[in-house]
mmCIF file of C-alpha atoms and ligand atoms in Angstrom:
data_model
loop_
_atom_site.group_PDB
_atom_site.id
_atom_site.type_symbol
_atom_site.label_atom_id
_atom_site.label_comp_id
_atom_site.label_asym_id
_atom_site.label_seq_id
_atom_site.Cartn_x
_atom_site.Cartn_y
_atom_site.Cartn_z
ATOM 1 C CA MET D 1319 -0.166 0.119 0.064
ATOM 2 C CA THR D 1320 1.133 3.624 -0.977
ATOM 3 C CA ILE D 1321 2.464 5.758 2.092
ATOM 4 C CA TYR D 1322 2.316 9.673 1.698
ATOM 5 C CA LEU D 1323 5.647 11.847 2.719
ATOM 6 C CA GLN D 1324 4.861 15.509 3.423
ATOM 7 C CA MET D 1325 8.022 17.409 3.801
ATOM 8 C CA LEU D 1326 7.358 20.589 6.397
ATOM 9 C CA GLY D 1327 10.243 21.740 5.641
ATOM 10 C CA THR D 1328 13.438 21.147 3.516
ATOM 11 C CA GLY D 1329 15.740 23.753 4.735
ATOM 12 C CA ASP D 1330 18.940 23.225 6.289
ATOM 13 C CA ALA D 1331 19.225 24.703 10.531
ATOM 14 C CA PHE D 1332 20.409 28.408 8.770
ATOM 15 C CA SER D 1333 17.683 28.522 6.133
ATOM 16 C CA THR D 1334 15.412 31.585 6.115
ATOM 17 C CA LYS D 1335 13.396 30.640 3.375
ATOM 18 C CA TYR D 1336 12.691 26.733 4.331
ATOM 19 C CA TYR D 1337 11.328 25.303 7.212
ATOM 20 C CA ASN D 1338 13.704 22.785 9.318
ATOM 21 C CA ASN D 1339 13.742 19.254 7.499
ATOM 22 C CA ASN D 1340 10.708 17.377 9.320
ATOM 23 C CA ALA D 1341 8.637 15.604 7.646
ATOM 24 C CA VAL D 1342 4.709 13.610 8.100
ATOM 25 C CA LEU D 1343 4.359 10.156 6.907
ATOM 26 C CA GLN D 1344 0.701 9.443 6.491
ATOM 27 C CA ASP D 1345 -0.952 5.304 6.029
ATOM 28 C CA HIS D 1346 -4.145 5.651 6.067
ATOM 29 C CA GLY D 1347 -5.297 8.035 9.272
ATOM 30 C CA TYR D 1348 -1.896 7.157 11.183
ATOM 31 C CA THR D 1349 0.361 9.990 10.786
ATOM 32 C CA LEU D 1350 4.171 10.094 11.653
ATOM 33 C CA LEU D 1351 6.263 13.578 12.628
ATOM 34 C CA ILE D 1352 9.419 12.699 11.626
ATOM 35 C CA ASP D 1353 11.627 15.205 13.512
ATOM 36 C CA CYS D 1354 10.131 18.612 15.512
ATOM 37 C CA GLY D 1355 12.366 21.739 14.837
ATOM 38 C CA VAL D 1356 12.451 25.164 15.952
ATOM 39 C CA THR D 1357 9.913 26.130 12.713
ATOM 40 C CA ALA D 1358 7.894 22.756 13.091
ATOM 41 C CA PRO D 1359 5.182 24.519 15.148
ATOM 42 C CA GLN D 1360 4.794 27.185 12.055
ATOM 43 C CA ALA D 1361 5.534 24.612 9.193
ATOM 44 C CA ILE D 1362 2.467 22.871 10.470
ATOM 45 C CA LYS D 1363 0.007 25.722 10.694
ATOM 46 C CA ALA D 1364 1.353 26.713 6.946
ATOM 47 C CA LEU D 1365 0.152 23.223 5.632
ATOM 48 C CA GLY D 1366 -3.064 24.445 7.607
ATOM 49 C CA LYS D 1367 -3.098 21.008 9.888
ATOM 50 C CA SER D 1368 -2.037 20.800 13.927
ATOM 51 C CA PHE D 1369 0.526 18.884 16.318
ATOM 52 C CA GLN D 1370 -3.418 17.487 17.269
ATOM 53 C CA GLU D 1371 -3.557 15.349 13.701
ATOM 54 C CA VAL D 1372 0.130 13.839 14.402
ATOM 55 C CA THR D 1373 -0.565 10.171 15.812
ATOM 56 C CA GLU D 1374 3.713 9.535 16.806
ATOM 57 C CA THR D 1375 6.891 11.672 16.711
ATOM 58 C CA LEU D 1376 10.093 9.786 15.987
ATOM 59 C CA ILE D 1377 13.040 12.000 16.984
ATOM 60 C CA THR D 1378 16.356 10.909 14.372
ATOM 61 C CA HIS D 1379 18.982 13.084 16.536
ATOM 62 C CA ILE D 1380 19.316 16.188 19.003
ATOM 63 C CA HIS D 1381 19.717 19.421 17.099
ATOM 64 C CA GLY D 1382 17.989 22.578 17.183
ATOM 65 C CA ASP D 1383 15.858 22.074 13.571
ATOM 66 C CA HIS D 1384 15.102 18.629 14.581
ATOM 67 C CA ILE D 1385 13.897 18.713 18.189
ATOM 68 C CA GLY D 1386 13.335 22.820 19.027
ATOM 69 C CA GLY D 1387 9.877 22.610 18.114
ATOM 70 C CA LEU D 1388 9.341 19.775 21.116
ATOM 71 C CA ALA D 1389 8.295 22.234 24.192
ATOM 72 C CA GLU D 1390 5.278 23.168 21.971
ATOM 73 C CA LEU D 1391 4.548 19.756 20.789
ATOM 74 C CA ALA D 1392 4.616 18.587 24.240
ATOM 75 C CA GLY D 1393 2.437 21.360 25.178
ATOM 76 C CA THR D 1394 -0.504 20.458 22.333
ATOM 77 C CA PRO D 1395 -3.271 18.671 24.344
ATOM 78 C CA ARG D 1396 -4.201 14.410 23.855
ATOM 79 C CA GLN D 1397 -6.943 12.577 23.712
ATOM 80 C CA GLU D 1398 -4.928 9.607 24.853
ATOM 81 C CA PRO D 1399 -6.027 8.222 28.119
ATOM 82 C CA HIS D 1400 -2.059 9.355 29.354
ATOM 83 C CA GLY D 1401 -2.852 12.536 27.337
ATOM 84 C CA LYS D 1402 0.709 12.937 26.135
ATOM 85 C CA MET D 1403 2.212 12.853 22.448
ATOM 86 C CA THR D 1404 4.110 9.416 21.904
ATOM 87 C CA LEU D 1405 7.790 9.881 21.785
ATOM 88 C CA LEU D 1406 10.028 7.334 19.559
ATOM 89 C CA LEU D 1407 13.693 7.398 19.260
ATOM 90 C CA ALA D 1408 16.427 5.418 20.335
ATOM 91 C CA GLU D 1409 17.643 4.881 23.971
ATOM 92 C CA THR D 1410 20.774 6.552 23.580
ATOM 93 C CA LEU D 1411 18.898 10.037 22.574
ATOM 94 C CA ILE D 1412 16.684 9.876 25.730
ATOM 95 C CA GLU D 1413 18.985 11.583 28.665
ATOM 96 C CA PRO D 1414 20.723 14.061 25.846
ATOM 97 C CA LEU D 1415 17.333 15.032 24.784
ATOM 98 C CA TRP D 1416 16.095 15.823 28.160
ATOM 99 C CA GLN D 1417 18.969 17.949 28.844
ATOM 100 C CA HIS D 1418 18.798 19.826 26.263
ATOM 101 C CA PRO D 1419 18.546 23.628 26.468
ATOM 102 C CA LEU D 1420 15.811 23.599 24.281
ATOM 103 C CA LEU D 1421 13.454 21.410 26.337
ATOM 104 C CA GLU D 1422 14.063 23.469 29.320
ATOM 105 C CA PRO D 1423 10.896 24.733 29.501
ATOM 106 C CA LEU D 1424 9.598 21.403 29.993
ATOM 107 C CA HIS D 1425 11.214 21.078 33.075
ATOM 108 C CA ARG D 1426 9.779 23.751 34.452
ATOM 109 C CA LYS D 1427 6.446 22.210 34.335
ATOM 110 C CA GLY D 1428 5.563 21.549 37.955
ATOM 111 C CA GLY D 1429 6.716 17.622 38.593
ATOM 112 C CA THR D 1430 8.321 16.748 35.506
ATOM 113 C CA ARG D 1431 12.216 15.519 36.541
ATOM 114 C CA SER D 1432 12.019 13.185 32.728
ATOM 115 C CA LEU D 1433 11.512 13.035 29.294
ATOM 116 C CA ALA D 1434 8.835 10.210 30.386
ATOM 117 C CA ASP D 1435 6.604 12.893 32.369
ATOM 118 C CA VAL D 1436 6.177 14.648 29.274
ATOM 119 C CA PHE D 1437 5.681 12.416 26.392
ATOM 120 C CA ASN D 1438 4.902 9.018 26.435
ATOM 121 C CA VAL D 1439 8.493 7.271 25.436
ATOM 122 C CA LYS D 1440 9.279 4.563 23.533
ATOM 123 C CA PRO D 1441 12.469 3.732 22.982
ATOM 124 C CA LEU D 1442 13.825 1.956 19.481
ATOM 125 C CA LYS D 1443 16.486 -0.724 19.283
ATOM 126 C CA PRO D 1444 18.841 0.216 16.201
ATOM 127 C CA ASP D 1445 18.691 -2.332 13.337
ATOM 128 C CA THR D 1446 15.308 -3.569 14.323
ATOM 129 C CA PRO D 1447 12.054 -3.606 11.970
ATOM 130 C CA TYR D 1448 9.128 -1.732 13.901
ATOM 131 C CA THR D 1449 5.677 -2.024 12.346
ATOM 132 C CA LEU D 1450 3.983 1.594 13.317
ATOM 133 C CA SER D 1451 0.947 1.488 11.163
ATOM 134 C CA PRO D 1452 -0.632 -1.450 8.403
ATOM 135 C CA SER D 1453 1.401 -0.363 5.767
ATOM 136 C CA LEU D 1454 4.267 1.510 7.657
ATOM 137 C CA THR D 1455 7.924 -0.303 9.206
ATOM 138 C CA LEU D 1456 10.495 1.783 10.105
ATOM 139 C CA GLU D 1457 13.925 0.710 11.102
ATOM 140 C CA LEU D 1458 16.641 3.478 12.927
ATOM 141 C CA ILE D 1459 19.945 2.794 11.602
ATOM 142 C CA ARG D 1460 22.994 4.745 13.524
ATOM 143 C CA THR D 1461 24.817 6.801 11.337
ATOM 144 C CA PRO D 1462 27.838 9.527 11.495
ATOM 145 C CA HIS D 1463 26.771 12.956 11.675
ATOM 146 C CA MET D 1464 28.607 14.786 14.538
ATOM 147 C CA PRO D 1465 31.511 12.994 16.358
ATOM 148 C CA GLY D 1466 30.809 11.463 19.523
ATOM 149 C CA LYS D 1467 26.890 11.872 19.226
ATOM 150 C CA ALA D 1468 24.404 9.989 18.263
ATOM 151 C CA SER D 1469 22.299 10.347 14.861
ATOM 152 C CA TYR D 1470 19.775 7.539 13.021
ATOM 153 C CA SER D 1471 18.690 7.147 9.732
ATOM 154 C CA LEU D 1472 15.290 5.810 8.821
ATOM 155 C CA LEU D 1473 14.592 2.843 6.792
ATOM 156 C CA LEU D 1474 11.008 2.925 5.963
ATOM 157 C CA ASN D 1475 8.870 0.060 4.598
ATOM 158 C CA GLU D 1476 12.383 -2.122 4.079
ATOM 159 C CA CYS D 1477 12.862 0.274 0.366
ATOM 160 C CA VAL D 1478 13.121 3.914 1.500
ATOM 161 C CA PHE D 1479 15.991 5.027 2.730
ATOM 162 C CA TYR D 1480 15.831 8.488 5.035
ATOM 163 C CA SER D 1481 19.102 9.705 5.226
ATOM 164 C CA ALA D 1482 18.210 13.020 8.832
ATOM 165 C CA ASP D 1483 21.587 14.267 8.556
ATOM 166 C CA LEU D 1484 24.761 12.696 7.315
ATOM 167 C CA THR D 1485 28.139 12.550 6.719
ATOM 168 C CA PHE D 1486 29.048 10.911 3.083
ATOM 169 C CA GLN D 1487 28.581 7.194 3.231
ATOM 170 C CA PRO D 1488 29.014 5.913 -0.281
ATOM 171 C CA GLU D 1489 29.344 2.035 0.920
ATOM 172 C CA LEU D 1490 26.376 2.464 3.127
ATOM 173 C CA LEU D 1491 24.564 3.949 0.112
ATOM 174 C CA LEU D 1492 25.382 1.206 -2.430
ATOM 175 C CA HIS D 1493 24.367 -1.724 0.244
ATOM 176 C CA LEU D 1494 21.473 -0.281 1.199
ATOM 177 C CA VAL D 1495 20.469 -0.606 -2.604
ATOM 178 C CA HIS D 1496 22.289 -4.056 -3.543
ATOM 179 C CA ASN D 1497 21.363 -5.960 -0.586
ATOM 180 C CA ARG D 1498 18.353 -4.156 0.940
ATOM 181 C CA GLY D 1499 16.461 -3.257 -1.637
ATOM 182 C CA VAL D 1500 16.352 0.318 -1.395
ATOM 183 C CA THR D 1501 14.796 1.846 -4.091
ATOM 184 C CA LYS D 1502 14.477 5.425 -3.032
ATOM 185 C CA ILE D 1503 16.933 7.612 -1.027
ATOM 186 C CA LEU D 1504 15.811 10.790 0.441
ATOM 187 C CA HIS D 1505 19.099 12.653 1.378
ATOM 188 C CA ASP D 1506 20.331 15.951 3.052
ATOM 189 C CA CYS D 1507 22.591 17.939 0.915
ATOM 190 C CA GLN D 1508 25.253 20.801 1.946
ATOM 191 C CA LEU D 1509 24.954 22.821 -1.518
ATOM 192 C CA SER D 1510 28.457 24.336 -1.468
ATOM 193 C CA GLY D 1511 31.451 24.998 1.046
ATOM 194 C CA ARG D 1512 33.269 21.308 2.519
ATOM 195 C CA GLY D 1513 30.930 19.019 3.807
ATOM 196 C CA GLN D 1514 32.241 18.523 7.693
ATOM 197 C CA VAL D 1515 28.795 17.076 9.261
ATOM 198 C CA HIS D 1516 26.507 16.982 6.176
ATOM 199 C CA THR D 1517 26.374 15.554 2.744
ATOM 200 C CA THR D 1518 27.841 17.369 0.249
ATOM 201 C CA LEU D 1519 26.554 18.004 -3.643
ATOM 202 C CA ARG D 1520 29.635 17.456 -4.813
ATOM 203 C CA GLU D 1521 29.868 14.000 -2.895
ATOM 204 C CA LEU D 1522 26.568 12.555 -4.171
ATOM 205 C CA MET D 1523 27.326 13.932 -7.671
ATOM 206 C CA SER D 1524 29.909 11.524 -7.707
ATOM 207 C CA LEU D 1525 27.887 8.528 -6.924
ATOM 208 C CA PRO D 1526 27.358 5.974 -9.970
ATOM 209 C CA GLU D 1527 24.404 6.951 -11.712
ATOM 210 C CA GLU D 1528 21.894 4.141 -10.583
ATOM 211 C CA ILE D 1529 22.697 5.274 -7.164
ATOM 212 C CA ARG D 1530 22.076 9.357 -8.367
ATOM 213 C CA LYS D 1531 18.732 8.501 -9.973
ATOM 214 C CA LEU D 1532 17.313 7.366 -6.833
ATOM 215 C CA ILE D 1533 18.348 10.220 -4.360
ATOM 216 C CA ARG D 1534 16.043 13.252 -3.928
ATOM 217 C CA LEU D 1535 17.532 15.907 -1.841
ATOM 218 C CA MET D 1536 16.674 17.841 1.376
ATOM 219 C CA HIS D 1537 18.050 19.728 4.181
ATOM 220 C CA TYR D 1538 19.610 22.428 1.833
ATOM 221 C CA SER D 1539 20.187 26.275 2.276
ATOM 222 C CA ASP D 1540 18.581 29.366 0.554
ATOM 223 C CA GLU D 1541 21.329 29.145 -2.048
ATOM 224 C CA LYS D 1542 18.907 25.938 -4.051
ATOM 225 C CA PRO D 1543 17.458 28.104 -6.274
ATOM 226 C CA LYS D 1544 20.642 28.914 -8.361
ATOM 227 C CA PHE D 1545 21.026 25.016 -7.895
ATOM 228 C CA GLU D 1546 18.266 23.886 -10.090
ATOM 229 C CA GLY D 1547 19.185 21.922 -13.216
ATOM 230 C CA HIS D 1548 22.369 21.142 -11.882
ATOM 231 C CA THR D 1549 22.059 18.230 -9.306
ATOM 232 C CA GLY D 1550 22.168 15.504 -12.181
ATOM 233 C CA GLU D 1551 19.487 13.088 -11.777
ATOM 234 C CA MET D 1552 18.992 14.107 -8.285
ATOM 235 C CA GLU D 1553 15.755 16.102 -7.840
ATOM 236 C CA PHE D 1554 15.263 18.805 -4.906
ATOM 237 C CA LEU D 1555 11.874 17.662 -2.355
ATOM 238 C CA GLU D 1556 9.932 20.281 -2.158
ATOM 239 C CA GLN D 1557 8.646 21.555 1.420
ATOM 240 C CA GLN D 1558 4.642 20.981 1.447
ATOM 241 C CA VAL D 1559 4.464 19.211 -1.336
ATOM 242 C CA THR D 1560 3.011 15.213 -0.665
ATOM 243 C CA TYR D 1561 5.092 12.395 -2.030
ATOM 244 C CA PRO D 1562 3.442 8.731 -2.398
ATOM 245 C CA LEU D 1563 6.102 6.019 -2.149
ATOM 246 C CA PRO D 1564 5.586 3.623 -4.139
ATOM 247 C CA GLY D 1565 7.284 0.341 -5.019
ATOM 248 C CA CYS D 1566 8.141 -1.054 -1.488
ATOM 249 C CA ARG D 1567 8.232 -5.190 -0.881
ATOM 250 C CA LYS D 1568 5.390 -4.553 1.319
ATOM 251 C CA ASP D 1569 3.465 -3.797 -1.825
ATOM 252 C CA THR D 1570 4.243 -7.163 -3.408
HETATM 253 N N1 CC7 P 101 28.462 26.955 11.215
HETATM 254 C C1 CC7 P 101 27.899 26.103 12.278
HETATM 255 C C2 CC7 P 101 27.624 24.601 11.507
HETATM 256 C C3 CC7 P 101 26.443 23.802 12.318
HETATM 257 N N2 CC7 P 101 26.119 23.972 13.277
HETATM 258 C C4 CC7 P 101 25.124 23.371 13.823
HETATM 259 O O1 CC7 P 101 25.413 22.198 13.768
HETATM 260 C C5 CC7 P 101 24.401 21.210 13.435
HETATM 261 C C6 CC7 P 101 24.526 20.098 12.196
HETATM 262 O O2 CC7 P 101 23.307 19.404 12.359
HETATM 263 P P1 CC7 P 101 22.075 20.380 11.360
HETATM 264 O O3 CC7 P 101 20.880 19.548 12.226
HETATM 265 O O4 CC7 P 101 22.532 20.978 10.323
HETATM 266 O O5 CC7 P 101 22.201 21.865 12.101
HETATM 267 C C7 CC7 P 101 23.589 22.231 12.544
HETATM 268 C C8 CC7 P 101 24.066 23.781 13.858
HETATM 269 O O6 CC7 P 101 22.976 23.042 14.495
HETATM 270 C C9 CC7 P 101 26.870 25.393 14.071
HETATM 271 O O7 CC7 P 101 25.927 25.261 15.239
HETATM 272 N N3 CC7 P 101 27.446 26.586 13.630
HETATM 273 ZN ZN1 ZN P 102 19.820 19.309 10.653
HETATM 274 ZN ZN1 ZN P 103 22.115 17.690 12.861
#
């Protein structure tokens, strides 16, 4: 069955034109928010939606453009019996997330001493597929972003690789396509300069054509318009546009 991806934003952490690179995945009444950055509250309103429509939220890593909207998300009234948003994340991220300054407003709510006091926390193990809804499975893959800090890419429905924030990993991309059945790669892309904690366009362009043609670009800077038409087979994902994610093993 087809699921639908809508990027709340496709910008990098410093973009003034694009919202933070956060996404919603929809599967017939189930809505997964992937990352919740500083701009997520504004971006979801711009779509005419609200956090109340989000079923569960997943966090890939701890940077402001991925977690800065969590305080507002936690404050959105929920209908569930526990009244809290379910937060899916790797165990390694739980304590660092609670200690992050952007979550400090939640520390000041009466009687809160841990992330579990404000969210329904569901720890996920890497390299383990989870069924989130009838047509959506998700697996965390720990991948390099900032030295010494945990960060996770996503494998959706065993066939869509969502890089989150990632340094260039050509061998991983080849492995995913050749051995894991990946048919679509949604990849962060630093358009210019040296890639220290992200993958650059130049690096992605160095991949074989068979891989490039599977890639769509996200997490880019405000320079994006001048790069249009100069990214080879790799088209830009556009924020707020809804994309079907077809061709997955679960379809067959
Ligand atoms: N000059 C820079 C470069 C980067 N950064 C932070 O590093 C993060 C890398 O991942 P990100 O999610 O793109 O967010 C970046 C900034 O928070 C920063 O704060 N200053
Ligand atoms: Zn980022
Ligand atoms: Zn990051």
